[in-house]
Short mmCIF file of N, CA, C and O in Angstrom, two decimals:
data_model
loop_
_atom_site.label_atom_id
_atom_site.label_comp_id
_atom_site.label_asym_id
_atom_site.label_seq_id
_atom_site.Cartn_x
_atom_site.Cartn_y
_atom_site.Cartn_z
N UNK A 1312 0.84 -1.18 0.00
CA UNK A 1312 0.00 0.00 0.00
C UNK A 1312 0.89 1.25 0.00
O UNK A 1312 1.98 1.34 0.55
N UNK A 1313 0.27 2.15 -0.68
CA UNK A 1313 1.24 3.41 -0.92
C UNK A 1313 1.07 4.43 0.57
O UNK A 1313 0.01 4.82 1.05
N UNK A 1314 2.33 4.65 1.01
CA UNK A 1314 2.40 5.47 2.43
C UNK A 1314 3.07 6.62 1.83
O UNK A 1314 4.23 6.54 1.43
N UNK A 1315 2.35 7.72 1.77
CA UNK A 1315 2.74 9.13 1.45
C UNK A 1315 4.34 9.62 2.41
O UNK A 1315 5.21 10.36 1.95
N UNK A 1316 4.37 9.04 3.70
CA UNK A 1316 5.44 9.39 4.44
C UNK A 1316 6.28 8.64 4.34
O UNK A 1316 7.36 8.98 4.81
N UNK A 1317 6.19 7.58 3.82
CA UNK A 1317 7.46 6.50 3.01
C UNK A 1317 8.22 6.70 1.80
O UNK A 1317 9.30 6.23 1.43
N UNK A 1318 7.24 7.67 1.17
CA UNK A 1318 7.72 8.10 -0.41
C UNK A 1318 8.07 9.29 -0.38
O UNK A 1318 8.90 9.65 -1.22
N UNK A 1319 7.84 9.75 0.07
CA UNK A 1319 8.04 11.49 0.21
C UNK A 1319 9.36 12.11 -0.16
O UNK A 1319 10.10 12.19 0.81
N UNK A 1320 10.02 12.69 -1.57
CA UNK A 1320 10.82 12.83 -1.97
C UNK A 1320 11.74 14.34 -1.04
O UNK A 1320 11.10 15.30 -0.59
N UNK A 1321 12.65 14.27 -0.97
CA UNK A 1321 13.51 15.58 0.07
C UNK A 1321 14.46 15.90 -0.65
O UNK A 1321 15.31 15.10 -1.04
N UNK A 1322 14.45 17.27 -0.96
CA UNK A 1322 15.52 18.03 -1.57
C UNK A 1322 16.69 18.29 -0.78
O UNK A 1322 16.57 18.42 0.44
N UNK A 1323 18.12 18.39 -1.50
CA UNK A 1323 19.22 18.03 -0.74
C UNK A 1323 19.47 19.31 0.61
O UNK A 1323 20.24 19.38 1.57
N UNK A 1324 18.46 20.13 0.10
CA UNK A 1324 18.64 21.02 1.32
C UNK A 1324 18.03 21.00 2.99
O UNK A 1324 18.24 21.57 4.06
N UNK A 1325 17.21 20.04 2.46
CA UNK A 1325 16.13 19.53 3.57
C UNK A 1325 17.31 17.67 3.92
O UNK A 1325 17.24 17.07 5.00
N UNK A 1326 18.01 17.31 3.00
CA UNK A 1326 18.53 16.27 3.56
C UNK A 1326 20.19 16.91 4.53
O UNK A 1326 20.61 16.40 5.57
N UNK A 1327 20.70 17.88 3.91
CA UNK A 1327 21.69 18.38 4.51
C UNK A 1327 21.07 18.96 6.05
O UNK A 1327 21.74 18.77 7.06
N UNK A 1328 19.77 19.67 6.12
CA UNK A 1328 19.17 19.68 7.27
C UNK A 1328 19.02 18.75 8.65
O UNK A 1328 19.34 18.95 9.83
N UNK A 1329 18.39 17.65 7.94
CA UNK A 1329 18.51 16.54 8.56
C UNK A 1329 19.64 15.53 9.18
O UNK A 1329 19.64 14.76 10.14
N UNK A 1330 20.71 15.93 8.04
CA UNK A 1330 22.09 15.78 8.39
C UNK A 1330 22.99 15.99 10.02
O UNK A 1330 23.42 15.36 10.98
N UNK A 1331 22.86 17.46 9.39
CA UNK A 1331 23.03 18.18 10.88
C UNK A 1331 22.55 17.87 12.08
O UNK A 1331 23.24 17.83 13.10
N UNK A 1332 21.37 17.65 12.01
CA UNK A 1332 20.95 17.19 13.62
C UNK A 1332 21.46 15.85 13.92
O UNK A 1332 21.97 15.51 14.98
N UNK A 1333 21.27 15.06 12.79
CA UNK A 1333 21.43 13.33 12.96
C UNK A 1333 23.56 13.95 13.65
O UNK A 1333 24.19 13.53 14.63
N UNK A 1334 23.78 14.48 13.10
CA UNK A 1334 25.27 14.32 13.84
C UNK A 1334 25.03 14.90 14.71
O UNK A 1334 25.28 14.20 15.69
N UNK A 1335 24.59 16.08 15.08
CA UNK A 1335 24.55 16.65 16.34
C UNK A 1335 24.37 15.42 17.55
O UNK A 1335 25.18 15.07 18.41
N UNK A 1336 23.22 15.00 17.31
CA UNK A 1336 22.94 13.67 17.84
C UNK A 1336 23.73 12.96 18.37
O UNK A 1336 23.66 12.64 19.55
N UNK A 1337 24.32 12.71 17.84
CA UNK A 1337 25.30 11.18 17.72
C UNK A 1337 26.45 11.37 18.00
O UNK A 1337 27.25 10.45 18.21
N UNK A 1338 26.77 12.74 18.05
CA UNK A 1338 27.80 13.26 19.19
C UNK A 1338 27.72 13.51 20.28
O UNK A 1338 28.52 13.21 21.16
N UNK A 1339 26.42 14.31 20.40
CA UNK A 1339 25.71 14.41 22.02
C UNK A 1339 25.37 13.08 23.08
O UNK A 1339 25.20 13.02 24.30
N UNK A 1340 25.38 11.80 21.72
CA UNK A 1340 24.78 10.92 22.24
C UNK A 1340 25.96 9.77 22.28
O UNK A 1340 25.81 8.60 22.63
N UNK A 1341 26.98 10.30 21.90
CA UNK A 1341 27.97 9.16 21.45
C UNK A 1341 27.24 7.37 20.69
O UNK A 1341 27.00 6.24 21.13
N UNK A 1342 27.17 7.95 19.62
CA UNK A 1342 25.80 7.21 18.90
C UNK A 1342 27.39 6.68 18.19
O UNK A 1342 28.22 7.55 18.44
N UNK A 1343 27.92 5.66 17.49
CA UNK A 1343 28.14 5.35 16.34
C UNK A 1343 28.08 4.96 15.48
O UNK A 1343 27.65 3.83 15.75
N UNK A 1344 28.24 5.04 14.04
CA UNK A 1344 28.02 5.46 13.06
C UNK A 1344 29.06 4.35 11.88
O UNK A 1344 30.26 4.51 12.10
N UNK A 1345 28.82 3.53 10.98
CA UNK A 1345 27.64 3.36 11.38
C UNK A 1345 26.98 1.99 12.19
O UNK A 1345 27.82 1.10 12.33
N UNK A 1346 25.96 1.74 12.60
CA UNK A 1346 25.43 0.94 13.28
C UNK A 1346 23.56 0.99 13.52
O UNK A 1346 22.75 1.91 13.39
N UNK A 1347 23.45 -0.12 13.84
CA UNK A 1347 21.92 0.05 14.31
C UNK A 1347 20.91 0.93 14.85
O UNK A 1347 19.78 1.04 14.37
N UNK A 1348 21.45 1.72 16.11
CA UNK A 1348 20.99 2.97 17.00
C UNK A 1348 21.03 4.18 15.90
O UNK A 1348 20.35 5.20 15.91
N UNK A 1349 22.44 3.64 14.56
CA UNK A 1349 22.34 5.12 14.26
C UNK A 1349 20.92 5.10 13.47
O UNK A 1349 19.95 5.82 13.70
N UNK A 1350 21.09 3.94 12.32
CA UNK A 1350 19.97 3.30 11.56
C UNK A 1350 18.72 4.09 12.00
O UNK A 1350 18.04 4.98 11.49
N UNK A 1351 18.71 3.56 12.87
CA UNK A 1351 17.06 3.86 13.93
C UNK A 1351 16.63 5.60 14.00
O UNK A 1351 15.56 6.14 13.69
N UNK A 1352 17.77 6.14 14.48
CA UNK A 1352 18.01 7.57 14.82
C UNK A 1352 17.73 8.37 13.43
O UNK A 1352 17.12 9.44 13.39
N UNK A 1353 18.13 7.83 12.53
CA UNK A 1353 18.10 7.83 10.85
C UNK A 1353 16.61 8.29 10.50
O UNK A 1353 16.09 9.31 10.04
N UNK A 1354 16.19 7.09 10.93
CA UNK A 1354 14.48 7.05 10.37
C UNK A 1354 13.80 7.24 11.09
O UNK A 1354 12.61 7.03 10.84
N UNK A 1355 14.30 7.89 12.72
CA UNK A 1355 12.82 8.20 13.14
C UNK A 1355 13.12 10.05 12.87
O UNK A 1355 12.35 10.96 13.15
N UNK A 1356 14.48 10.14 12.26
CA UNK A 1356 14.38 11.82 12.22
C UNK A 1356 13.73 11.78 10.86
O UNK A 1356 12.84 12.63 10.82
N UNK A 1357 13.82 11.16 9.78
CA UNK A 1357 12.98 11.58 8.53
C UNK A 1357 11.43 11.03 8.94
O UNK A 1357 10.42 11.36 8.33
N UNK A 1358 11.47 10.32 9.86
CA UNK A 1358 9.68 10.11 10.02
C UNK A 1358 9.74 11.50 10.46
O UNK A 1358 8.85 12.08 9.83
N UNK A 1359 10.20 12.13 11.05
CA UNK A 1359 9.49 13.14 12.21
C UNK A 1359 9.32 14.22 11.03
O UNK A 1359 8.31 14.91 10.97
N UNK A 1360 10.46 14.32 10.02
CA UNK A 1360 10.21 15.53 9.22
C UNK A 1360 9.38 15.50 8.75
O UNK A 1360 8.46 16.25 9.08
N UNK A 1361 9.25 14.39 7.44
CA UNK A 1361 7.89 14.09 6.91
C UNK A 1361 6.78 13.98 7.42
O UNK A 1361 5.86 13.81 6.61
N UNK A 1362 6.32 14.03 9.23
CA UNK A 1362 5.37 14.29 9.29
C UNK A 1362 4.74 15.62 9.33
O UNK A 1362 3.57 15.98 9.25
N UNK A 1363 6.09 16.36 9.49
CA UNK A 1363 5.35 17.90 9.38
C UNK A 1363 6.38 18.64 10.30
O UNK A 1363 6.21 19.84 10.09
N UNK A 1364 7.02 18.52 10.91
CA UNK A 1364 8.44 18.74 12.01
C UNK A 1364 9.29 19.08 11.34
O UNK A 1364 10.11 18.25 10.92
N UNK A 1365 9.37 20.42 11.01
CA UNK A 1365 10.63 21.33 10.76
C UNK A 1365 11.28 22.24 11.14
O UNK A 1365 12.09 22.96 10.54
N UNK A 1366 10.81 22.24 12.53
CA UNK A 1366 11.95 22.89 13.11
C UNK A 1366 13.06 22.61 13.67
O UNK A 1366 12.71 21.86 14.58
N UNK A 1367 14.50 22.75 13.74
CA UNK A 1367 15.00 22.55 13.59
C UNK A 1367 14.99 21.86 15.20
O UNK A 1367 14.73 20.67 15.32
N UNK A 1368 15.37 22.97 16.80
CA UNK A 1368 15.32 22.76 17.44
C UNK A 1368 14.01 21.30 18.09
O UNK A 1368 14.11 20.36 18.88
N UNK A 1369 12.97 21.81 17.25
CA UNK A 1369 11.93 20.45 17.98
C UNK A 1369 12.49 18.90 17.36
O UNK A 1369 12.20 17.83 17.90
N UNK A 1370 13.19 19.01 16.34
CA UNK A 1370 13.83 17.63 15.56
C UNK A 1370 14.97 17.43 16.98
O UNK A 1370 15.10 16.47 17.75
N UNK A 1371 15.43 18.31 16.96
CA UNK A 1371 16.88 17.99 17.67
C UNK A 1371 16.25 16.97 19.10
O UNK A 1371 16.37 15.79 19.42
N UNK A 1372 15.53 18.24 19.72
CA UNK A 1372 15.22 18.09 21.42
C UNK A 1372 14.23 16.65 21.63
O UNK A 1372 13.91 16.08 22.68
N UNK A 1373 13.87 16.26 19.96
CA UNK A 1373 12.96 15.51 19.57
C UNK A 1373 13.77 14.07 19.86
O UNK A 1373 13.47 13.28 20.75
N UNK A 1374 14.70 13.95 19.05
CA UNK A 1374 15.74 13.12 19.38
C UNK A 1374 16.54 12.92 20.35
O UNK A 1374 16.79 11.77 20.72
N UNK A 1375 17.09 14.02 20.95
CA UNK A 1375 17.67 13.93 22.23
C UNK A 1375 16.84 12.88 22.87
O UNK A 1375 17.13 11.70 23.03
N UNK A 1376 15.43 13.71 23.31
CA UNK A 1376 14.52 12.88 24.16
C UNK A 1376 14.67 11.37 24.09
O UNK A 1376 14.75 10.49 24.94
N UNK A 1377 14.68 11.39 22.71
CA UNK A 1377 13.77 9.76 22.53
C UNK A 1377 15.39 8.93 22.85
O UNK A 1377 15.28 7.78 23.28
N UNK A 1378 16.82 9.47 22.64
CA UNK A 1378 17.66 8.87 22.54
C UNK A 1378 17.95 8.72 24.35
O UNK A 1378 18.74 7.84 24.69
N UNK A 1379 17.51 9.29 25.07
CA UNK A 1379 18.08 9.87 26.74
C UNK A 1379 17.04 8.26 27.07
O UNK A 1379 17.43 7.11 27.30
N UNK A 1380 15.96 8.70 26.99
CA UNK A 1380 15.00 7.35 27.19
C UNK A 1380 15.36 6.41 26.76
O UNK A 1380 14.83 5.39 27.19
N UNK A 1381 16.34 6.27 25.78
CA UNK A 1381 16.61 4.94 24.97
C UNK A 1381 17.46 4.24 26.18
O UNK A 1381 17.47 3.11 26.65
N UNK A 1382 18.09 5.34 26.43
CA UNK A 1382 19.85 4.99 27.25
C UNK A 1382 19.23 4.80 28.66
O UNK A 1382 19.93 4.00 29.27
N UNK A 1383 18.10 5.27 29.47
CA UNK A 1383 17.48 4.71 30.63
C UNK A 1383 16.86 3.74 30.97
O UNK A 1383 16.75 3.27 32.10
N UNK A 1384 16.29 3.32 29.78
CA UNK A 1384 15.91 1.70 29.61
C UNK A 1384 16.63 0.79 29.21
O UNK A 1384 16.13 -0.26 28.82
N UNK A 1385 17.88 0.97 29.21
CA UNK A 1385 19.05 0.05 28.93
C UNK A 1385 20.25 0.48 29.47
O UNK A 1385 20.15 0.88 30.63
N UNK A 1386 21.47 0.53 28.92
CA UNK A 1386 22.20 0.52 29.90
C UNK A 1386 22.86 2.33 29.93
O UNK A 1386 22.91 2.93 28.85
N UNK A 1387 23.25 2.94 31.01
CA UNK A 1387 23.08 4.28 31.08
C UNK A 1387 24.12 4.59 31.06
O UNK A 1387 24.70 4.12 32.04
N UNK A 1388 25.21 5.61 29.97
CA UNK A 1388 26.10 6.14 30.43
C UNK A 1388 26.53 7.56 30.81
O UNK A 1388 25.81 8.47 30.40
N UNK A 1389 27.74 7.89 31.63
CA UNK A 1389 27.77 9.05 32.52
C UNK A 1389 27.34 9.71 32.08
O UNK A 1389 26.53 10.33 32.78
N UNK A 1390 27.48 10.16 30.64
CA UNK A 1390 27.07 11.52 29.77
C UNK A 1390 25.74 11.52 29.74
O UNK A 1390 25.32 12.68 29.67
N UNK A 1391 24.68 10.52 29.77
CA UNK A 1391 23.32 10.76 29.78
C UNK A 1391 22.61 11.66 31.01
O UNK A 1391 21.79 12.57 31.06
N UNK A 1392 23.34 10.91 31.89
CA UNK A 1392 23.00 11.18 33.33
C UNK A 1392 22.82 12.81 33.28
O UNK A 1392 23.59 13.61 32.75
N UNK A 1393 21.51 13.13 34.02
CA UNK A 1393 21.00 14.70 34.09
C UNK A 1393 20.60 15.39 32.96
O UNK A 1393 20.31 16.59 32.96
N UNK A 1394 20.59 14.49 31.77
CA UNK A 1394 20.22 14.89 30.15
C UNK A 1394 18.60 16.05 30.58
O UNK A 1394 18.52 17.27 30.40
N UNK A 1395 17.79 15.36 31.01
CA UNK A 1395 16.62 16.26 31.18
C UNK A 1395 17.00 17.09 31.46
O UNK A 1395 16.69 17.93 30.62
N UNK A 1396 17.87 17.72 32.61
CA UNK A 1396 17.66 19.04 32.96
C UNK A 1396 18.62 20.18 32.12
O UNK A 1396 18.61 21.34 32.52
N UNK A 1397 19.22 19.89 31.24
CA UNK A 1397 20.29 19.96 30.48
C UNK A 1397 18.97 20.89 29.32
O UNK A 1397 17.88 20.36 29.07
N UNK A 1398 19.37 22.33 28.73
CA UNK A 1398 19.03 23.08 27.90
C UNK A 1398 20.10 22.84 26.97
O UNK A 1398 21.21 23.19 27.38
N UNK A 1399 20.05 22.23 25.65
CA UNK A 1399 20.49 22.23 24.43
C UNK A 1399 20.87 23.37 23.58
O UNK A 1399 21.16 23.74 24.71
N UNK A 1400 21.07 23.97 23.04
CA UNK A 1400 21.11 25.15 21.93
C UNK A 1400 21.59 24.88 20.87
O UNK A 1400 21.65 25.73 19.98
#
């Protein structure tokens, strides 16, 4: 079945966009690259765009989140620790 948010074509300026955060990420998160977590991190930032999420900061803080939760339900390292209270820029 055809999924409009599966097909959804992105111009390289919107992928260089996406770029940026996915590393921001994965530095903040000591994510590496490549691998599975990044994989994941990959596609839930183009789900988030394609659903309508373009700002830049709500992608980021978007990911942070979901990556801080990732690392509390499994195994936690120092750098996560206090992530919530932690303002990004």
């Amino acid at each position: 079945m055809f999924d409009p948010l599966e097909s959804a074509w992105i111009c390289p300026t919107e992928l260089n966009f996406l770029q940026a955060i996915f590393d921001r990420v994965c530095m903040w998160c000591q994510i590496d690259r490549p691998s599975e977590r990044a994989d994941r991190l990959a596609t839930y930032l183009l789900h988030e765009f394609r659903a309508g999420i373009r700002d830049e900061t709500a992608l980021f803080e978007a990911a942070m989140w979901r990556e801080a939760r990732r690392s509390k339900s499994g195994s936690m390292h120092e750098h996560d620790k206090g992530l919530g209270d932690t303002t990004i820029n």
